[in-house]
C-alpha cells in the first residue's frame, strides 16, 4: 500500500521556495504532506513547514511518485551529514545525495536566520551548538569536501591514514576535531569552517604528530 500526494498537495509542493523548501498551504494540506513524509514542521515559532528530501525529489521531478507507507517515517527523520568513516551505504554519493546535502545546508541557514535575533546567517545557531559533530560535518560536505570512507577506519580516534575528512567529538566543550591526512585538504576544511562561522585552530597530535583542526562555533 502507498500514499500519493493529492493534486492540491502536489501544487503546494511545486510552489515551494526553490532555495529553502518552505511551504505555503492550508493546515490540512501541510499536515497531509507531513503524514506522507514529504514535509516537516519546524519546531520553533513560527512553525513553518519545509520539504523533506523526498518532497524535494517530487518537486524537482514534477511527477507524482508514490511514497511507501513504510518509508514515510524514515523520510521525516532529520538529515544526517557524513562525519567520515561510516560504512558504505546506497545513495551516499551522486547527484541525489548532492541535492540532499545542499538542501539541508540551505535549511540550516534558514534556521540560523529564524533563530538569531538579528536574522543573521553568518554564525552557528543553538541547534548547531547542541549537535557539533553533525553541524561541522554538514558544513564540510555541503562545500564539497570528501568524507573518509570505511577503509582504514581508525575506530573513532581520527588518526587513520585513509583519505577524506573525519569529524569527531572532543572532551572540550563546544569543540570538534577534524582530521584529514592531506595537509592541503585539511587547510581547505579550515577555510570552509571559518566561512561557515566557526573558529578554527590547527594543532598537532602529541604521539603521531599528525595535524588536525579544533573547531568551535563562533558566537559573535
PDB file of C-alpha atoms in Angstrom:
ATOM      1  CA  UNK A   1       0.000   0.000   0.000  1.00  0.00           C
ATOM      2  CA  UNK A   2       1.272   3.511  -0.796  1.00  0.00           C
ATOM      3  CA  UNK A   3       0.250   7.094  -0.170  1.00  0.00           C
ATOM      4  CA  UNK A   4       0.390   9.590  -3.027  1.00  0.00           C
ATOM      5  CA  UNK A   5       0.005  13.357  -2.654  1.00  0.00           C
ATOM      6  CA  UNK A   6      -3.347  14.751  -3.708  1.00  0.00           C
ATOM      7  CA  UNK A   7      -3.450  17.227  -6.618  1.00  0.00           C
ATOM      8  CA  UNK A   8      -3.817  20.085  -4.119  1.00  0.00           C
ATOM      9  CA  UNK A   9      -0.825  18.827  -2.125  1.00  0.00           C
ATOM     10  CA  UNK A  10       1.201  18.480  -5.316  1.00  0.00           C
ATOM     11  CA  UNK A  11       0.512  22.127  -6.134  1.00  0.00           C
ATOM     12  CA  UNK A  12       1.762  23.095  -2.680  1.00  0.00           C
ATOM     13  CA  UNK A  13       4.942  21.067  -3.215  1.00  0.00           C
ATOM     14  CA  UNK A  14       5.549  22.533  -6.667  1.00  0.00           C
ATOM     15  CA  UNK A  15       5.086  26.069  -5.282  1.00  0.00           C
ATOM     16  CA  UNK A  16       7.668  25.551  -2.510  1.00  0.00           C
ATOM     17  CA  UNK A  17      10.502  28.035  -2.251  1.00  0.00           C
ATOM     18  CA  UNK A  18      13.287  26.803  -4.525  1.00  0.00           C
ATOM     19  CA  UNK A  19      16.042  27.752  -2.100  1.00  0.00           C
ATOM     20  CA  UNK A  20      14.700  26.811   1.331  1.00  0.00           C
ATOM     21  CA  UNK A  21      11.857  24.409   0.548  1.00  0.00           C
ATOM     22  CA  UNK A  22       9.450  26.483   2.647  1.00  0.00           C
ATOM     23  CA  UNK A  23       5.807  25.628   2.002  1.00  0.00           C
ATOM     24  CA  UNK A  24       2.608  27.636   1.948  1.00  0.00           C
ATOM     25  CA  UNK A  25      -0.795  25.953   2.156  1.00  0.00           C
ATOM     26  CA  UNK A  26      -3.755  25.162   4.358  1.00  0.00           C
ATOM     27  CA  UNK A  27      -3.244  23.355   7.650  1.00  0.00           C
ATOM     28  CA  UNK A  28      -4.880  20.256   6.177  1.00  0.00           C
ATOM     29  CA  UNK A  29      -2.611  20.282   3.115  1.00  0.00           C
ATOM     30  CA  UNK A  30       0.524  20.743   5.184  1.00  0.00           C
ATOM     31  CA  UNK A  31      -0.498  18.066   7.695  1.00  0.00           C
ATOM     32  CA  UNK A  32      -1.145  15.682   4.802  1.00  0.00           C
ATOM     33  CA  UNK A  33       2.329  16.315   3.397  1.00  0.00           C
ATOM     34  CA  UNK A  34       3.877  15.675   6.804  1.00  0.00           C
ATOM     35  CA  UNK A  35       1.935  12.400   7.058  1.00  0.00           C
ATOM     36  CA  UNK A  36       3.329  11.324   3.692  1.00  0.00           C
ATOM     37  CA  UNK A  37       6.902  12.161   4.694  1.00  0.00           C
ATOM     38  CA  UNK A  38       7.130  14.980   2.145  1.00  0.00           C
ATOM     39  CA  UNK A  39       7.315  17.844   4.646  1.00  0.00           C
ATOM     40  CA  UNK A  40       8.253  18.578   8.242  1.00  0.00           C
ATOM     41  CA  UNK A  41       7.032  21.219  10.690  1.00  0.00           C
ATOM     42  CA  UNK A  42       9.759  23.400  12.129  1.00  0.00           C
ATOM     43  CA  UNK A  43       9.886  23.028  15.933  1.00  0.00           C
ATOM     44  CA  UNK A  44      10.414  26.746  16.584  1.00  0.00           C
ATOM     45  CA  UNK A  45       7.973  29.614  16.001  1.00  0.00           C
ATOM     46  CA  UNK A  46       6.541  30.496  13.560  1.00  0.00           C
ATOM     47  CA  UNK A  47       6.467  26.699  12.952  1.00  0.00           C
ATOM     48  CA  UNK A  48       6.725  26.918   9.175  1.00  0.00           C
ATOM     49  CA  UNK A  49       6.682  23.777   7.068  1.00  0.00           C
ATOM     50  CA  UNK A  50       9.577  22.712   4.800  1.00  0.00           C
ATOM     51  CA  UNK A  51      10.104  19.982   2.215  1.00  0.00           C
ATOM     52  CA  UNK A  52      11.935  16.813   3.216  1.00  0.00           C
ATOM     53  CA  UNK A  53      14.433  15.301   0.738  1.00  0.00           C
ATOM     54  CA  UNK A  54      11.569  13.143  -0.580  1.00  0.00           C
ATOM     55  CA  UNK A  55       9.478  16.274  -1.092  1.00  0.00           C
ATOM     56  CA  UNK A  56      12.334  17.967  -2.947  1.00  0.00           C
ATOM     57  CA  UNK A  57      12.578  14.970  -5.262  1.00  0.00           C
ATOM     58  CA  UNK A  58       8.902  15.218  -6.138  1.00  0.00           C
ATOM     59  CA  UNK A  59       9.200  18.955  -6.747  1.00  0.00           C
ATOM     60  CA  UNK A  60      12.234  18.522  -8.994  1.00  0.00           C
ATOM     61  CA  UNK A  61      10.735  15.592 -10.913  1.00  0.00           C
ATOM     62  CA  UNK A  62       7.405  17.325 -11.402  1.00  0.00           C
ATOM     63  CA  UNK A  63       5.737  13.940 -11.218  1.00  0.00           C
ATOM     64  CA  UNK A  64       3.589  12.046  -8.796  1.00  0.00           C
ATOM     65  CA  UNK A  65       5.672   9.195  -7.396  1.00  0.00           C
ATOM     66  CA  UNK A  66       4.107   7.078  -4.720  1.00  0.00           C
ATOM     67  CA  UNK A  67       5.670   7.143  -1.271  1.00  0.00           C
ATOM     68  CA  UNK A  68       5.579   3.766   0.504  1.00  0.00           C
ATOM     69  CA  UNK A  69       3.959   3.997   3.918  1.00  0.00           C
ATOM     70  CA  UNK A  70       6.869   2.039   5.401  1.00  0.00           C
ATOM     71  CA  UNK A  71       9.350   4.705   4.300  1.00  0.00           C
ATOM     72  CA  UNK A  72       7.283   7.752   5.240  1.00  0.00           C
ATOM     73  CA  UNK A  73       8.566   7.737   8.828  1.00  0.00           C
ATOM     74  CA  UNK A  74      12.154   7.444   7.616  1.00  0.00           C
ATOM     75  CA  UNK A  75      11.659  10.369   5.281  1.00  0.00           C
ATOM     76  CA  UNK A  76      10.704  12.536   8.271  1.00  0.00           C
ATOM     77  CA  UNK A  77      13.985  11.806  10.057  1.00  0.00           C
ATOM     78  CA  UNK A  78      16.490  14.656  10.333  1.00  0.00           C
ATOM     79  CA  UNK A  79      19.069  14.645   7.563  1.00  0.00           C
ATOM     80  CA  UNK A  80      22.484  13.409   8.740  1.00  0.00           C
ATOM     81  CA  UNK A  81      25.652  14.623   7.073  1.00  0.00           C
ATOM     82  CA  UNK A  82      28.563  12.213   6.712  1.00  0.00           C
ATOM     83  CA  UNK A  83      31.096  12.611   9.520  1.00  0.00           C
ATOM     84  CA  UNK A  84      33.641  10.302   7.847  1.00  0.00           C
ATOM     85  CA  UNK A  85      34.385   6.635   8.394  1.00  0.00           C
ATOM     86  CA  UNK A  86      30.815   5.359   8.026  1.00  0.00           C
ATOM     87  CA  UNK A  87      30.185   2.059   6.255  1.00  0.00           C
ATOM     88  CA  UNK A  88      29.348   2.429   2.593  1.00  0.00           C
ATOM     89  CA  UNK A  89      25.623   2.920   2.048  1.00  0.00           C
ATOM     90  CA  UNK A  90      23.481   3.189  -1.052  1.00  0.00           C
ATOM     91  CA  UNK A  91      22.865   6.771  -2.113  1.00  0.00           C
ATOM     92  CA  UNK A  92      25.873   8.160  -0.189  1.00  0.00           C
ATOM     93  CA  UNK A  93      27.233   9.720  -3.390  1.00  0.00           C
ATOM     94  CA  UNK A  94      25.938  11.108  -6.655  1.00  0.00           C
ATOM     95  CA  UNK A  95      23.585  13.853  -7.736  1.00  0.00           C
ATOM     96  CA  UNK A  96      20.733  12.827  -5.432  1.00  0.00           C
ATOM     97  CA  UNK A  97      22.985  12.965  -2.387  1.00  0.00           C
ATOM     98  CA  UNK A  98      24.384  16.323  -3.509  1.00  0.00           C
ATOM     99  CA  UNK A  99      20.863  17.760  -3.749  1.00  0.00           C
ATOM    100  CA  UNK A 100      20.013  16.480  -0.276  1.00  0.00           C
ATOM    101  CA  UNK A 101      23.181  17.936   1.223  1.00  0.00           C
ATOM    102  CA  UNK A 102      22.655  21.314  -0.412  1.00  0.00           C
ATOM    103  CA  UNK A 103      19.009  21.327   0.661  1.00  0.00           C
ATOM    104  CA  UNK A 104      19.985  20.511   4.238  1.00  0.00           C
ATOM    105  CA  UNK A 105      22.571  23.299   4.253  1.00  0.00           C
ATOM    106  CA  UNK A 106      20.051  25.822   2.937  1.00  0.00           C
ATOM    107  CA  UNK A 107      17.612  24.652   5.603  1.00  0.00           C
ATOM    108  CA  UNK A 108      20.272  25.199   8.260  1.00  0.00           C
ATOM    109  CA  UNK A 109      20.938  28.727   7.011  1.00  0.00           C
ATOM    110  CA  UNK A 110      17.216  29.396   7.226  1.00  0.00           C
ATOM    111  CA  UNK A 111      17.209  28.033  10.782  1.00  0.00           C
ATOM    112  CA  UNK A 112      20.001  30.461  11.635  1.00  0.00           C
ATOM    113  CA  UNK A 113      18.031  33.334  10.155  1.00  0.00           C
ATOM    114  CA  UNK A 114      14.871  32.451  12.069  1.00  0.00           C
ATOM    115  CA  UNK A 115      16.546  31.835  15.437  1.00  0.00           C
ATOM    116  CA  UNK A 116      19.079  34.665  15.604  1.00  0.00           C
ATOM    117  CA  UNK A 117      17.517  37.901  16.910  1.00  0.00           C
ATOM    118  CA  UNK A 118      19.285  39.888  14.195  1.00  0.00           C
ATOM    119  CA  UNK A 119      18.348  37.418  11.464  1.00  0.00           C
ATOM    120  CA  UNK A 120      21.993  36.729  10.601  1.00  0.00           C
ATOM    121  CA  UNK A 121      23.160  33.576   8.858  1.00  0.00           C
ATOM    122  CA  UNK A 122      26.918  34.033   9.258  1.00  0.00           C
ATOM    123  CA  UNK A 123      27.323  32.206  12.566  1.00  0.00           C
ATOM    124  CA  UNK A 124      26.063  28.889  14.018  1.00  0.00           C
ATOM    125  CA  UNK A 125      22.743  28.694  15.837  1.00  0.00           C
ATOM    126  CA  UNK A 126      21.680  26.885  19.009  1.00  0.00           C
ATOM    127  CA  UNK A 127      20.904  23.658  17.130  1.00  0.00           C
ATOM    128  CA  UNK A 128      24.452  23.530  15.809  1.00  0.00           C
ATOM    129  CA  UNK A 129      25.883  24.097  19.288  1.00  0.00           C
ATOM    130  CA  UNK A 130      23.963  21.074  20.547  1.00  0.00           C
ATOM    131  CA  UNK A 131      24.875  18.912  17.518  1.00  0.00           C
ATOM    132  CA  UNK A 132      28.505  19.929  16.984  1.00  0.00           C
ATOM    133  CA  UNK A 133      29.760  16.941  15.018  1.00  0.00           C
ATOM    134  CA  UNK A 134      26.777  16.813  12.661  1.00  0.00           C
ATOM    135  CA  UNK A 135      26.809  20.598  12.142  1.00  0.00           C
ATOM    136  CA  UNK A 136      30.512  20.746  11.276  1.00  0.00           C
ATOM    137  CA  UNK A 137      30.183  17.710   9.001  1.00  0.00           C
ATOM    138  CA  UNK A 138      27.265  19.308   7.148  1.00  0.00           C
ATOM    139  CA  UNK A 139      29.288  22.477   6.511  1.00  0.00           C
ATOM    140  CA  UNK A 140      32.129  20.384   5.099  1.00  0.00           C
ATOM    141  CA  UNK A 141      30.022  18.028   2.989  1.00  0.00           C
ATOM    142  CA  UNK A 142      27.895  20.875   1.606  1.00  0.00           C
ATOM    143  CA  UNK A 143      31.086  22.649   0.493  1.00  0.00           C
ATOM    144  CA  UNK A 144      32.175  19.582  -1.479  1.00  0.00           C
ATOM    145  CA  UNK A 145      34.800  18.103   0.840  1.00  0.00           C
ATOM    146  CA  UNK A 146      35.169  14.327   0.683  1.00  0.00           C
ATOM    147  CA  UNK A 147      34.373  12.338   3.839  1.00  0.00           C
ATOM    148  CA  UNK A 148      36.636   9.442   4.755  1.00  0.00           C
ATOM    149  CA  UNK A 149      35.447   6.038   3.664  1.00  0.00           C
ATOM    150  CA  UNK A 150      35.207   2.918   5.838  1.00  0.00           C
ATOM    151  CA  UNK A 151      38.574   1.505   4.702  1.00  0.00           C
ATOM    152  CA  UNK A 152      41.262   2.041   7.306  1.00  0.00           C
ATOM    153  CA  UNK A 153      38.748   3.365   9.822  1.00  0.00           C
ATOM    154  CA  UNK A 154      40.604   4.355  12.950  1.00  0.00           C
ATOM    155  CA  UNK A 155      37.853   3.244  15.290  1.00  0.00           C
ATOM    156  CA  UNK A 156      36.902   6.778  16.176  1.00  0.00           C
ATOM    157  CA  UNK A 157      40.204   8.387  17.266  1.00  0.00           C
ATOM    158  CA  UNK A 158      40.621  10.195  13.978  1.00  0.00           C
ATOM    159  CA  UNK A 159      44.225   9.055  13.418  1.00  0.00           C
ATOM    160  CA  UNK A 160      43.630   6.765  10.438  1.00  0.00           C
ATOM    161  CA  UNK A 161      45.633   7.446   7.304  1.00  0.00           C
ATOM    162  CA  UNK A 162      42.766   6.983   4.839  1.00  0.00           C
ATOM    163  CA  UNK A 163      41.900   9.989   2.663  1.00  0.00           C
ATOM    164  CA  UNK A 164      38.959  12.260   3.454  1.00  0.00           C
ATOM    165  CA  UNK A 165      37.813  14.186   6.494  1.00  0.00           C
ATOM    166  CA  UNK A 166      36.678  12.763   9.817  1.00  0.00           C
ATOM    167  CA  UNK A 167      34.768  14.903  12.320  1.00  0.00           C
ATOM    168  CA  UNK A 168      34.964  13.695  15.907  1.00  0.00           C
ATOM    169  CA  UNK A 169      33.739  14.888  19.308  1.00  0.00           C
ATOM    170  CA  UNK A 170      36.310  16.107  21.835  1.00  0.00           C
ATOM    171  CA  UNK A 171      36.406  16.425  25.638  1.00  0.00           C
ATOM    172  CA  UNK A 172      36.448  20.196  25.217  1.00  0.00           C
ATOM    173  CA  UNK A 173      33.099  21.969  25.458  1.00  0.00           C
ATOM    174  CA  UNK A 174      31.730  23.289  22.160  1.00  0.00           C
ATOM    175  CA  UNK A 175      34.616  21.925  20.099  1.00  0.00           C
ATOM    176  CA  UNK A 176      35.070  19.221  17.488  1.00  0.00           C
ATOM    177  CA  UNK A 177      38.207  17.765  15.940  1.00  0.00           C
ATOM    178  CA  UNK A 178      38.561  17.492  12.171  1.00  0.00           C
ATOM    179  CA  UNK A 179      41.137  15.015  10.868  1.00  0.00           C
ATOM    180  CA  UNK A 180      42.351  14.907   7.268  1.00  0.00           C
ATOM    181  CA  UNK A 181      45.699  13.288   6.393  1.00  0.00           C
ATOM    182  CA  UNK A 182      46.278  15.533   3.389  1.00  0.00           C
ATOM    183  CA  UNK A 183      47.672  18.879   4.554  1.00  0.00           C
ATOM    184  CA  UNK A 184      46.195  20.938   1.732  1.00  0.00           C
ATOM    185  CA  UNK A 185      42.776  19.332   2.209  1.00  0.00           C
ATOM    186  CA  UNK A 186      42.980  19.993   5.959  1.00  0.00           C
ATOM    187  CA  UNK A 187      43.654  23.679   5.351  1.00  0.00           C
ATOM    188  CA  UNK A 188      40.751  23.782   2.880  1.00  0.00           C
ATOM    189  CA  UNK A 189      38.492  22.305   5.572  1.00  0.00           C
ATOM    190  CA  UNK A 190      39.620  25.064   7.933  1.00  0.00           C
ATOM    191  CA  UNK A 191      38.727  27.732   5.371  1.00  0.00           C
ATOM    192  CA  UNK A 192      35.296  26.209   4.817  1.00  0.00           C
ATOM    193  CA  UNK A 193      34.511  26.073   8.532  1.00  0.00           C
ATOM    194  CA  UNK A 194      35.680  29.658   9.038  1.00  0.00           C
ATOM    195  CA  UNK A 195      33.387  30.831   6.235  1.00  0.00           C
ATOM    196  CA  UNK A 196      30.567  28.868   7.894  1.00  0.00           C
ATOM    197  CA  UNK A 197      31.033  30.773  11.151  1.00  0.00           C
ATOM    198  CA  UNK A 198      33.388  28.518  13.111  1.00  0.00           C
ATOM    199  CA  UNK A 199      36.568  29.466  14.959  1.00  0.00           C
ATOM    200  CA  UNK A 200      39.320  27.118  13.812  1.00  0.00           C
ATOM    201  CA  UNK A 201      42.822  26.374  15.026  1.00  0.00           C
ATOM    202  CA  UNK A 202      45.352  23.848  13.710  1.00  0.00           C
ATOM    203  CA  UNK A 203      47.069  21.546  16.205  1.00  0.00           C
ATOM    204  CA  UNK A 204      49.446  18.577  16.326  1.00  0.00           C
ATOM    205  CA  UNK A 205      48.785  15.190  17.914  1.00  0.00           C
ATOM    206  CA  UNK A 206      51.485  14.623  20.580  1.00  0.00           C
ATOM    207  CA  UNK A 207      52.116  10.979  19.710  1.00  0.00           C
ATOM    208  CA  UNK A 208      51.511  10.683  15.982  1.00  0.00           C
ATOM    209  CA  UNK A 209      52.497  14.287  15.127  1.00  0.00           C
ATOM    210  CA  UNK A 210      49.526  14.357  12.764  1.00  0.00           C
ATOM    211  CA  UNK A 211      47.949  17.747  12.192  1.00  0.00           C
ATOM    212  CA  UNK A 212      44.244  18.262  12.938  1.00  0.00           C
ATOM    213  CA  UNK A 213      41.722  21.076  13.393  1.00  0.00           C
ATOM    214  CA  UNK A 214      39.929  22.105  16.539  1.00  0.00           C
ATOM    215  CA  UNK A 215      36.759  23.998  15.624  1.00  0.00           C
ATOM    216  CA  UNK A 216      34.165  25.796  17.762  1.00  0.00           C
ATOM    217  CA  UNK A 217      31.009  27.700  16.736  1.00  0.00           C
ATOM    218  CA  UNK A 218      31.609  31.439  16.645  1.00  0.00           C
ATOM    219  CA  UNK A 219      29.316  33.365  19.000  1.00  0.00           C
ATOM    220  CA  UNK A 220      29.600  36.854  17.526  1.00  0.00           C
TER     221      UNK A 220
END
